[in-house]
GROMACS .gro file of C-alpha atoms in nm:
model
  462
    1MET     CA    1  -6.275  -9.573   1.265
    2ASP     CA    2  -6.463  -9.664   1.577
    3TYR     CA    3  -6.742  -9.467   1.427
    4ASP     CA    4  -6.898  -9.340   1.114
    5VAL     CA    5  -6.980  -9.096   1.319
    6VAL     CA    6  -7.044  -8.850   1.590
    7VAL     CA    7  -7.330  -8.646   1.739
    8ALA     CA    8  -7.255  -8.374   2.003
    9GLY     CA    9  -7.609  -8.369   2.179
   10ALA     CA   10  -7.862  -8.613   2.262
   11GLY     CA   11  -8.167  -8.344   2.206
   12PRO     CA   12  -8.416  -8.445   2.018
   13VAL     CA   13  -8.181  -8.246   1.695
   14GLY     CA   14  -7.915  -8.542   1.809
   15LEU     CA   15  -8.183  -8.772   1.857
   16MET     CA   16  -8.300  -8.806   1.566
   17LEU     CA   17  -8.049  -8.740   1.355
   18ALA     CA   18  -7.868  -9.047   1.519
   19GLY     CA   19  -8.166  -9.254   1.386
   20GLU     CA   20  -8.175  -9.167   1.084
   21LEU     CA   21  -7.793  -9.168   1.039
   22GLN     CA   22  -7.801  -9.594   1.158
   23LEU     CA   23  -8.104  -9.671   0.948
   24GLY     CA   24  -7.931  -9.588   0.673
   25GLY     CA   25  -7.637  -9.854   0.799
   26THR     CA   26  -7.381  -9.713   1.002
   27ARG     CA   27  -7.157  -9.726   1.320
   28VAL     CA   28  -7.338  -9.410   1.545
   29LEU     CA   29  -7.179  -9.285   1.874
   30VAL     CA   30  -7.413  -8.991   2.118
   31LEU     CA   31  -7.246  -8.772   2.347
   32GLU     CA   32  -7.434  -8.578   2.569
   33ARG     CA   33  -7.276  -8.358   2.850
   34GLU     CA   34  -7.600  -8.435   3.050
   35THR     CA   35  -7.692  -8.737   3.317
   36ASP     CA   36  -8.079  -8.731   3.271
   37PRO     CA   37  -8.306  -8.635   3.036
   38PRO     CA   38  -8.586  -8.372   3.086
   39PRO     CA   39  -8.744  -8.464   3.406
   40ALA     CA   40  -9.050  -8.650   3.293
   41ARG     CA   41  -9.270  -8.507   3.570
   42PHE     CA   42  -9.166  -8.120   3.476
   43GLY     CA   43  -9.141  -8.179   3.107
   44SER     CA   44  -9.381  -8.001   3.006
   45MET     CA   45  -9.232  -7.635   3.084
   46GLY     CA   46  -9.022  -7.800   2.832
   47ALA     CA   47  -9.246  -7.820   2.604
   48ARG     CA   48  -9.338  -7.756   2.250
   49SER     CA   49  -9.469  -7.719   1.879
   50VAL     CA   50  -9.449  -7.937   1.605
   51ASN     CA   51  -9.578  -7.892   1.278
   52ALA     CA   52  -9.631  -8.005   0.944
   53PRO     CA   53  -9.292  -8.154   0.817
   54THR     CA   54  -9.201  -8.269   1.155
   55VAL     CA   55  -9.585  -8.435   1.218
   56HIS     CA   56  -9.455  -8.579   0.819
   57ALA     CA   57  -9.131  -8.719   0.908
   58LEU     CA   58  -9.281  -8.883   1.178
   59ASN     CA   59  -9.564  -9.075   1.042
   60LEU     CA   60  -9.202  -9.113   0.749
   61ARG     CA   61  -9.037  -9.277   1.051
   62GLY     CA   62  -9.400  -9.463   1.192
   63LEU     CA   63  -9.360  -9.251   1.489
   64LEU     CA   64  -9.589  -9.079   1.495
   65PRO     CA   65  -9.844  -9.310   1.697
   66ALA     CA   66  -9.614  -9.236   1.987
   67VAL     CA   67  -9.614  -8.871   1.930
   68GLU     CA   68  -9.992  -8.794   1.976
   69LYS     CA   69  -9.982  -9.073   2.273
   70THR     CA   70  -9.766  -8.883   2.470
   71ALA     CA   71  -9.883  -8.487   2.345
   72LEU     CA   72  -9.984  -8.255   2.565
   73ARG     CA   73 -10.253  -8.128   2.329
   74TRP     CA   74 -10.298  -8.286   1.924
   75LEU     CA   75 -10.501  -8.134   1.696
   76GLY     CA   76 -10.651  -8.381   1.438
   77ALA     CA   77 -10.784  -8.291   1.083
   78LEU     CA   78 -10.847  -7.936   1.017
   79PRO     CA   79 -11.249  -7.931   0.918
   80GLU     CA   80 -11.219  -8.153   1.317
   81ALA     CA   81 -11.014  -7.815   1.512
   82ARG     CA   82 -11.235  -7.520   1.321
   83SER     CA   83 -11.567  -7.776   1.410
   84GLU     CA   84 -11.428  -7.727   1.847
   85ARG     CA   85 -11.535  -7.406   2.086
   86GLN     CA   86 -11.483  -7.109   1.888
   87ASP     CA   87 -11.184  -7.040   2.137
   88VAL     CA   88 -10.930  -7.291   2.114
   89PHE     CA   89 -10.577  -7.187   1.949
   90VAL     CA   90 -10.368  -7.264   1.708
   91GLY     CA   91 -10.117  -7.080   1.760
   92HIS     CA   92 -10.037  -6.726   1.735
   93PHE     CA   93  -9.812  -6.420   1.588
   94ALA     CA   94  -9.628  -6.202   1.836
   95GLY     CA   95  -9.807  -6.305   2.121
   96ILE     CA   96 -10.232  -6.278   1.923
   97GLY     CA   97 -10.298  -6.556   1.938
   98ILE     CA   98 -10.529  -6.748   1.688
   99ARG     CA   99 -10.861  -6.880   1.684
  100ALA     CA  100 -10.890  -7.230   1.582
  101ASP     CA  101 -11.260  -7.160   1.351
  102ARG     CA  102 -11.148  -6.903   1.171
  103LEU     CA  103 -10.910  -7.105   0.994
  104LYS     CA  104 -10.991  -7.178   0.581
  105PRO     CA  105 -11.068  -7.555   0.448
  106PRO     CA  106 -10.814  -7.687   0.324
  107GLU     CA  107 -10.777  -7.673  -0.041
  108PRO     CA  108 -10.860  -8.018  -0.205
  109GLY     CA  109 -10.595  -8.245  -0.228
  110GLU     CA  110 -10.380  -8.043   0.057
  111GLU     CA  111 -10.270  -8.322   0.389
  112PHE     CA  112 -10.261  -8.212   0.697
  113LEU     CA  113 -10.158  -8.466   0.963
  114GLY     CA  114 -10.190  -8.307   1.260
  115ALA     CA  115  -9.956  -8.100   1.490
  116GLY     CA  116  -9.958  -8.063   1.924
  117VAL     CA  117  -9.734  -7.999   2.215
  118VAL     CA  118  -9.528  -8.281   2.256
  119SER     CA  119  -9.338  -8.253   2.583
  120GLN     CA  120  -8.928  -8.170   2.523
  121GLY     CA  121  -8.848  -8.516   2.746
  122ASP     CA  122  -9.125  -8.683   2.615
  123LEU     CA  123  -9.037  -8.656   2.195
  124GLU     CA  124  -8.680  -8.776   2.324
  125ALA     CA  125  -8.801  -9.030   2.497
  126VAL     CA  126  -8.981  -9.150   2.200
  127LEU     CA  127  -8.693  -9.053   2.001
  128ALA     CA  128  -8.386  -9.230   2.260
  129GLU     CA  129  -8.553  -9.574   2.237
  130ARG     CA  130  -8.602  -9.602   1.864
  131ALA     CA  131  -8.237  -9.517   1.840
  132ALA     CA  132  -8.209  -9.780   2.102
  133ALA     CA  133  -8.357 -10.051   1.861
  134LEU     CA  134  -8.096  -9.895   1.571
  135GLY     CA  135  -7.815  -9.993   1.753
  136VAL     CA  136  -7.733  -9.638   1.809
  137GLU     CA  137  -7.453  -9.609   2.112
  138ILE     CA  138  -7.548  -9.309   2.399
  139ARG     CA  139  -7.323  -9.173   2.619
  140ARG     CA  140  -7.431  -8.990   2.895
  141GLY     CA  141  -7.270  -8.705   3.080
  142THR     CA  142  -7.038  -8.748   2.883
  143ALA     CA  143  -6.881  -8.449   2.685
  144LEU     CA  144  -6.732  -8.402   2.359
  145THR     CA  145  -6.419  -8.211   2.504
  146GLY     CA  146  -6.209  -8.110   2.194
  147PHE     CA  147  -6.141  -8.270   1.836
  148ASP     CA  148  -5.900  -8.265   1.489
  149ALA     CA  149  -6.049  -8.290   1.210
  150GLY     CA  150  -5.858  -8.378   0.931
  151PRO     CA  151  -5.873  -8.473   0.588
  152ASP     CA  152  -5.993  -8.820   0.672
  153ALA     CA  153  -6.157  -8.825   0.899
  154VAL     CA  154  -6.204  -8.667   1.245
  155ASP     CA  155  -6.095  -8.718   1.635
  156VAL     CA  156  -6.259  -8.673   1.878
  157HIS     CA  157  -6.170  -8.640   2.271
  158ILE     CA  158  -6.399  -8.739   2.495
  159GLY     CA  159  -6.146  -8.654   2.862
  160PRO     CA  160  -5.871  -8.837   2.859
  161GLU     CA  161  -6.087  -9.090   2.573
  162THR     CA  162  -5.997  -9.004   2.187
  163VAL     CA  163  -6.232  -9.212   1.932
  164ARG     CA  164  -6.170  -9.203   1.605
  165ALA     CA  165  -6.486  -9.136   1.306
  166GLY     CA  166  -6.523  -9.078   0.980
  167TRP     CA  167  -6.792  -8.721   1.061
  168LEU     CA  168  -6.855  -8.584   1.343
  169VAL     CA  169  -7.140  -8.329   1.349
  170GLY     CA  170  -7.260  -8.119   1.670
  171ALA     CA  171  -7.613  -8.118   1.738
  172ASP     CA  172  -7.523  -7.921   2.098
  173GLY     CA  173  -7.707  -7.610   2.113
  174GLY     CA  174  -7.712  -7.297   2.044
  175ARG     CA  175  -7.354  -7.274   2.222
  176SER     CA  176  -7.178  -7.514   2.084
  177THR     CA  177  -6.881  -7.645   2.142
  178VAL     CA  178  -6.835  -7.807   1.826
  179ARG     CA  179  -6.968  -7.446   1.684
  180GLY     CA  180  -6.705  -7.255   1.830
  181GLN     CA  181  -6.411  -7.533   1.760
  182ALA     CA  182  -6.412  -7.512   1.449
  183GLY     CA  183  -6.476  -7.146   1.366
  184PHE     CA  184  -6.766  -7.168   1.175
  185ASP     CA  185  -6.906  -6.819   1.147
  186PHE     CA  186  -7.229  -6.707   1.328
  187PRO     CA  187  -7.351  -6.342   1.317
  188GLY     CA  188  -7.651  -6.151   1.401
  189VAL     CA  189  -7.814  -5.977   1.675
  190ASP     CA  190  -7.768  -5.973   1.992
  191PRO     CA  191  -8.074  -6.018   2.249
  192VAL     CA  192  -8.391  -5.694   2.312
  193PHE     CA  193  -8.533  -5.900   2.603
  194THR     CA  194  -8.531  -6.208   2.855
  195GLY     CA  195  -8.745  -6.507   2.922
  196ARG     CA  196  -8.734  -6.786   3.261
  197GLN     CA  197  -8.967  -7.076   3.259
  198ALA     CA  198  -8.966  -7.194   3.569
  199VAL     CA  199  -9.247  -7.483   3.806
  200VAL     CA  200  -9.224  -7.344   4.124
  201ASP     CA  201  -9.415  -7.306   4.487
  202LEU     CA  202  -9.599  -6.968   4.576
  203ALA     CA  203  -9.702  -6.783   4.898
  204ASP     CA  204  -9.910  -6.571   4.752
  205ALA     CA  205 -10.035  -6.683   4.372
  206HIS     CA  206 -10.430  -6.542   4.389
  207GLN     CA  207 -10.211  -6.138   4.344
  208LEU     CA  208 -10.048  -6.300   4.018
  209THR     CA  209 -10.386  -6.372   3.705
  210ALA     CA  210 -10.383  -6.695   3.582
  211GLY     CA  211 -10.429  -6.802   3.165
  212GLY     CA  212 -10.292  -6.621   2.914
  213TRP     CA  213 -10.055  -6.351   2.861
  214GLN     CA  214 -10.096  -6.056   3.119
  215PRO     CA  215  -9.869  -5.803   3.009
  216GLY     CA  216  -9.722  -5.508   3.169
  217GLU     CA  217  -9.521  -5.227   3.258
  218ASN     CA  218  -9.187  -5.364   3.220
  219GLY     CA  219  -9.290  -5.705   3.027
  220ALA     CA  220  -9.535  -6.007   3.020
  221TYR     CA  221  -9.579  -6.327   3.249
  222THR     CA  222  -9.843  -6.629   3.207
  223LEU     CA  223  -9.918  -6.819   3.488
  224GLY     CA  224 -10.004  -7.200   3.388
  225GLY     CA  225 -10.103  -7.549   3.586
  226TRP     CA  226 -10.093  -7.905   3.488
  227ALA     CA  227 -10.338  -8.089   3.334
  228ASP     CA  228 -10.419  -8.301   3.560
  229GLY     CA  229 -10.451  -8.011   3.755
  230ASP     CA  230 -10.195  -8.196   4.004
  231GLY     CA  231  -9.815  -8.035   4.035
  232PRO     CA  232  -9.703  -7.664   4.108
  233PRO     CA  233  -9.780  -7.438   3.919
  234ARG     CA  234  -9.560  -7.328   3.630
  235VAL     CA  235  -9.491  -6.927   3.552
  236HIS     CA  236  -9.321  -6.782   3.216
  237THR     CA  237  -9.232  -6.451   3.218
  238VAL     CA  238  -9.007  -6.245   2.901
  239GLU     CA  239  -8.879  -5.877   3.039
  240PHE     CA  240  -8.752  -5.594   2.765
  241ALA     CA  241  -8.351  -5.654   2.914
  242ALA     CA  242  -8.027  -5.825   2.750
  243PRO     CA  243  -8.017  -6.135   2.956
  244PRO     CA  244  -7.804  -6.209   3.296
  245ALA     CA  245  -7.357  -6.261   3.181
  246ASP     CA  246  -7.396  -6.590   3.381
  247ARG     CA  247  -7.654  -6.701   3.088
  248ASP     CA  248  -7.572  -7.103   3.258
  249ALA     CA  249  -7.686  -7.045   3.611
  250PRO     CA  250  -7.963  -7.228   3.746
  251VAL     CA  251  -8.267  -7.025   3.816
  252THR     CA  252  -8.304  -6.956   4.151
  253ALA     CA  253  -8.605  -6.847   4.305
  254GLU     CA  254  -8.451  -6.538   4.374
  255GLU     CA  255  -8.447  -6.481   4.049
  256MET     CA  256  -8.778  -6.561   3.928
  257GLN     CA  257  -8.932  -6.371   4.210
  258ALA     CA  258  -8.734  -6.078   4.139
  259SER     CA  259  -8.880  -6.148   3.766
  260LEU     CA  260  -9.234  -6.179   3.869
  261ARG     CA  261  -9.219  -5.919   4.049
  262ARG     CA  262  -9.115  -5.676   3.736
  263VAL     CA  263  -9.370  -5.769   3.486
  264SER     CA  264  -9.651  -5.851   3.712
  265GLY     CA  265  -9.625  -5.507   3.954
  266THR     CA  266  -9.671  -5.744   4.282
  267ASP     CA  267  -9.496  -5.933   4.581
  268VAL     CA  268  -9.546  -6.218   4.480
  269THR     CA  269  -9.344  -6.435   4.688
  270VAL     CA  270  -9.113  -6.759   4.501
  271THR     CA  271  -8.997  -7.056   4.741
  272ARG     CA  272  -8.919  -7.311   4.541
  273VAL     CA  273  -8.813  -7.403   4.196
  274HIS     CA  274  -8.872  -7.753   4.059
  275VAL     CA  275  -8.669  -7.711   3.798
  276GLY     CA  276  -8.639  -7.369   3.567
  277THR     CA  277  -8.426  -7.228   3.248
  278ARG     CA  278  -8.425  -6.930   3.047
  279TYR     CA  279  -8.375  -6.803   2.684
  280ALA     CA  280  -8.331  -6.495   2.455
  281ASP     CA  281  -8.424  -6.382   2.133
  282THR     CA  282  -8.072  -6.388   2.018
  283THR     CA  283  -8.062  -6.394   1.611
  284ARG     CA  284  -7.815  -6.570   1.445
  285GLN     CA  285  -7.767  -6.829   1.196
  286ALA     CA  286  -7.387  -7.102   1.040
  287THR     CA  287  -7.315  -6.830   0.770
  288SER     CA  288  -7.223  -7.231   0.628
  289TYR     CA  289  -7.354  -7.582   0.762
  290ARG     CA  290  -7.061  -7.758   0.709
  291ARG     CA  291  -6.633  -7.734   0.707
  292GLY     CA  292  -6.496  -8.080   0.598
  293ARG     CA  293  -6.551  -8.400   0.807
  294VAL     CA  294  -6.799  -8.151   1.064
  295PHE     CA  295  -7.151  -8.050   1.022
  296LEU     CA  296  -7.397  -7.845   1.237
  297CYS     CA  297  -7.724  -7.928   1.345
  298GLY     CA  298  -7.997  -7.789   1.501
  299ASP     CA  299  -7.965  -7.472   1.769
  300ALA     CA  300  -7.620  -7.542   1.683
  301ALA     CA  301  -7.666  -7.372   1.326
  302HIS     CA  302  -7.861  -7.152   1.456
  303VAL     CA  303  -8.080  -6.971   1.679
  304HIS     CA  304  -8.358  -6.736   1.752
  305SER     CA  305  -8.655  -6.634   1.970
  306PRO     CA  306  -8.856  -6.922   2.083
  307ALA     CA  307  -9.158  -6.769   1.999
  308GLY     CA  308  -9.401  -6.969   1.778
  309GLY     CA  309  -9.229  -7.276   1.841
  310GLN     CA  310  -9.044  -7.354   1.548
  311GLY     CA  311  -8.677  -7.359   1.690
  312MET     CA  312  -8.720  -7.721   1.719
  313ASN     CA  313  -8.942  -7.844   1.446
  314LEU     CA  314  -8.622  -7.641   1.221
  315GLY     CA  315  -8.359  -7.854   1.359
  316LEU     CA  316  -8.600  -8.153   1.323
  317GLY     CA  317  -8.593  -8.117   0.931
  318ASP     CA  318  -8.188  -8.065   0.922
  319ALA     CA  319  -8.125  -8.393   1.063
  320VAL     CA  320  -8.424  -8.581   0.852
  321ASN     CA  321  -8.204  -8.363   0.538
  322LEU     CA  322  -7.849  -8.458   0.595
  323GLY     CA  323  -7.889  -8.863   0.804
  324TRP     CA  324  -7.971  -9.017   0.492
  325LYS     CA  325  -7.688  -8.795   0.244
  326LEU     CA  326  -7.461  -8.862   0.511
  327ALA     CA  327  -7.496  -9.224   0.535
  328LEU     CA  328  -7.426  -9.299   0.183
  329VAL     CA  329  -7.184  -9.035   0.160
  330ALA     CA  330  -7.016  -9.234   0.500
  331ARG     CA  331  -7.126  -9.577   0.304
  332GLY     CA  332  -6.938  -9.477  -0.017
  333ALA     CA  333  -7.284  -9.573  -0.176
  334ALA     CA  334  -7.272  -9.193  -0.269
  335PRO     CA  335  -7.088  -8.877  -0.425
  336ASP     CA  336  -6.948  -8.608  -0.124
  337SER     CA  337  -7.117  -8.405  -0.314
  338LEU     CA  338  -7.498  -8.540  -0.206
  339LEU     CA  339  -7.396  -8.299   0.098
  340ASP     CA  340  -7.317  -7.981  -0.019
  341THR     CA  341  -7.716  -8.047  -0.096
  342TYR     CA  342  -7.758  -8.013   0.313
  343GLN     CA  343  -7.670  -7.598   0.290
  344ALA     CA  344  -7.825  -7.541  -0.025
  345GLU     CA  345  -8.090  -7.666   0.143
  346ARG     CA  346  -8.205  -7.575   0.483
  347HIS     CA  347  -7.988  -7.276   0.505
  348PRO     CA  348  -8.288  -7.076   0.274
  349ILE     CA  349  -8.590  -7.214   0.548
  350GLY     CA  350  -8.328  -7.086   0.835
  351ALA     CA  351  -8.339  -6.742   0.712
  352TRP     CA  352  -8.696  -6.783   0.674
  353VAL     CA  353  -8.761  -6.887   1.063
  354GLN     CA  354  -8.523  -6.601   1.101
  355LYS     CA  355  -8.742  -6.362   0.943
  356TRP     CA  356  -9.025  -6.433   1.101
  357SER     CA  357  -8.884  -6.493   1.429
  358MET     CA  358  -8.716  -6.128   1.387
  359ALA     CA  359  -9.072  -5.981   1.292
  360GLN     CA  360  -9.236  -6.102   1.604
  361THR     CA  361  -9.011  -5.966   1.838
  362ALA     CA  362  -9.020  -5.604   1.711
  363LEU     CA  363  -9.364  -5.625   1.743
  364SER     CA  364  -9.399  -5.800   2.097
  365THR     CA  365  -9.145  -5.619   2.240
  366ALA     CA  366  -9.264  -5.202   2.055
  367GLN     CA  367  -9.437  -4.987   2.299
  368GLY     CA  368  -9.579  -4.651   2.310
  369PRO     CA  369  -9.942  -4.605   2.114
  370ARG     CA  370  -9.819  -4.693   1.764
  371ALA     CA  371  -9.710  -5.000   1.876
  372ASP     CA  372 -10.000  -5.044   2.029
  373ALA     CA  373 -10.220  -4.973   1.722
  374LEU     CA  374 -10.007  -5.171   1.475
  375ARG     CA  375 -10.098  -5.493   1.757
  376GLU     CA  376 -10.426  -5.410   1.728
  377VAL     CA  377 -10.419  -5.420   1.297
  378VAL     CA  378 -10.245  -5.734   1.320
  379ALA     CA  379 -10.503  -5.841   1.555
  380GLY     CA  380 -10.755  -5.712   1.331
  381LEU     CA  381 -10.549  -5.944   1.031
  382LEU     CA  382 -10.528  -6.210   1.222
  383ASP     CA  383 -10.852  -6.248   1.287
  384THR     CA  384 -11.001  -6.279   0.904
  385PRO     CA  385 -10.986  -6.630   0.720
  386ASP     CA  386 -10.690  -6.555   0.483
  387GLY     CA  387 -10.472  -6.351   0.759
  388ALA     CA  388 -10.531  -6.639   1.004
  389THR     CA  389 -10.430  -6.935   0.716
  390HIS     CA  390 -10.160  -6.730   0.649
  391VAL     CA  391 -10.003  -6.706   0.932
  392VAL     CA  392 -10.064  -7.064   1.044
  393SER     CA  393 -10.003  -7.170   0.744
  394MET     CA  394  -9.645  -7.005   0.727
  395ILE     CA  395  -9.505  -7.098   1.093
  396GLY     CA  396  -9.682  -7.396   1.088
  397GLY     CA  397  -9.468  -7.552   0.852
  398GLN     CA  398  -9.658  -7.576   0.460
  399TRP     CA  399  -9.513  -7.405   0.298
  400GLN     CA  400  -9.200  -7.489   0.298
  401HIS     CA  401  -8.985  -7.729   0.075
  402TYR     CA  402  -8.679  -7.745  -0.131
  403ASP     CA  403  -8.605  -7.591  -0.539
  404LEU     CA  404  -8.508  -7.869  -0.744
  405PRO     CA  405  -8.530  -7.875  -1.090
  406GLY     CA  406  -8.897  -7.959  -1.345
  407ASP     CA  407  -9.255  -7.875  -1.393
  408HIS     CA  408  -9.442  -8.129  -1.152
  409PRO     CA  409  -9.608  -7.938  -0.823
  410LEU     CA  410  -9.486  -8.192  -0.643
  411ILE     CA  411  -9.034  -8.194  -0.685
  412GLY     CA  412  -8.908  -8.078  -0.434
  413ARG     CA  413  -9.204  -8.155  -0.197
  414ARG     CA  414  -9.349  -8.412   0.105
  415VAL     CA  415  -9.465  -8.717  -0.100
  416PRO     CA  416  -9.861  -8.705   0.070
  417ASP     CA  417  -9.931  -8.985   0.241
  418LEU     CA  418 -10.188  -9.178  -0.056
  419PRO     CA  419 -10.333  -9.457  -0.020
  420LEU     CA  420 -10.247  -9.664  -0.281
  421THR     CA  421 -10.445  -9.996  -0.466
  422ASP     CA  422 -10.200 -10.287  -0.286
  423GLY     CA  423 -10.378 -10.160   0.048
  424THR     CA  424 -10.107 -10.024   0.152
  425THR     CA  425 -10.013  -9.624   0.155
  426MET     CA  426  -9.748  -9.403   0.039
  427ALA     CA  427  -9.566  -9.331   0.429
  428ALA     CA  428  -9.558  -9.708   0.488
  429HIS     CA  429  -9.324  -9.774   0.282
  430PHE     CA  430  -9.057  -9.538   0.420
  431ARG     CA  431  -9.013  -9.742   0.740
  432THR     CA  432  -8.664  -9.845   0.688
  433GLY     CA  433  -8.500  -9.529   0.552
  434ARG     CA  434  -8.406  -9.644   0.231
  435ALA     CA  435  -8.519  -9.427  -0.147
  436VAL     CA  436  -8.864  -9.544  -0.241
  437LEU     CA  437  -8.970  -9.592  -0.585
  438LEU     CA  438  -9.355  -9.620  -0.661
  439ASP     CA  439  -9.449  -9.711  -1.016
  440THR     CA  440  -9.725  -9.682  -1.162
  441GLY     CA  441  -9.679  -9.948  -1.501
  442THR     CA  442  -9.413  -9.811  -1.628
  443GLY     CA  443  -9.173 -10.067  -1.566
  444ALA     CA  444  -8.988  -9.774  -1.392
  445ALA     CA  445  -8.922 -10.051  -1.065
  446ALA     CA  446  -8.753 -10.381  -1.275
  447VAL     CA  447  -8.489 -10.094  -1.436
  448ALA     CA  448  -8.475  -9.987  -1.045
  449GLN     CA  449  -8.300 -10.324  -0.943
  450ALA     CA  450  -7.954 -10.195  -1.015
  451TRP     CA  451  -8.073 -10.029  -0.674
  452ARG     CA  452  -8.213 -10.307  -0.474
  453ASP     CA  453  -7.993 -10.260  -0.261
  454ARG     CA  454  -8.068  -9.870  -0.177
  455VAL     CA  455  -8.433  -9.854  -0.341
  456THR     CA  456  -8.754  -9.997  -0.193
  457THR     CA  457  -8.969 -10.056  -0.492
  458VAL     CA  458  -9.346 -10.036  -0.486
  459THR     CA  459  -9.586 -10.153  -0.744
  460ALA     CA  460  -9.901  -9.981  -0.698
  461ARG     CA  461 -10.140  -9.676  -0.831
  462PRO     CA  462 -10.281  -9.385  -0.586
   0.00000   0.00000   0.00000
């Protein structure tokens, strides 16, 4: 084999997966069709929220300080968030904001490591640096053009070159080449709205209202800037119409201007688009995340509206779940059946996210007095401690767990970062990606010596 695993796509999901695979002792090649990562100056156009499972995973791998440092906005412990100004918002449901001071105090023992908004470019830089430090080979400007998957290997075609790998993972986005060529079923529903984001030059920005979503007859828009006040403004429009036929065409000044005029009712002029993108609320999920030696991860496996910022987090969760399992199987240290748990554990969470995403689309795009009444009722619920806390907890992923056998309340849930009697914390022992066994005096560490090449034992108490 030239590589144990080839990963198509060097976005956050592909880079996270590559790092996990390399940490697990495999040889990894990442292919990325784009030559350059997202431009740093306009990174906030691709801003993404970071939820509880993602923060937890970053903390286990020692990456959380670097991500916090580059965050556009970071929310610390919940008691601190609740003591801030009353107009601080911690999220939304269908565009209806949720205030921080409405959140209930965390339950005793409930862990909240933080959450925030990061630029996709900054997050990719952190994950790319980590992957490179671990020895991952990343080829930019190099697209996967095809592959032949057999029972024992996958021949991956990169233009005229072919490399042989044990496994192929498609982390190449919503219009995944890997998914299409492998023949995965991808059922779902077609879009009802189109969103456009762009960093632009405006000739007459005074015609627009800055800050927050501004509703219009044909949709809504928001106008924002940069945290330091420097640089051109960012505009974001949502229209109740299907996306153009050519989804890959660049977003032009003319297109952005027409969209902005339709939703704002003004004759504002866009003179230049520095960088822009469009998206839709297409909602689809692969029926299976695996076909033989080919896997799907992230948007390649599921797409939905970006409302709530759950897409990237869902994909990162896929990567963390698949990485250690595929690494063990590729090394011959675990049976192939371990890989079946990837589908069993991640597919239900993807389905849940899609359900909540479609609910937000239904509420935000409905029009007329009945829809206005429903939004008013939901806004009232979100203004209560119970309503606000429930929705933030659900969208923030606090509920996520895997359905595993056993009666203990922690089984299948994220391991809490408890301080230990040896002066360390639980998370500090997960940096290497190995399994961790905490022996609190039962003698389990002695038994685990048989697996000392893949298990870290810790003899301490919480």
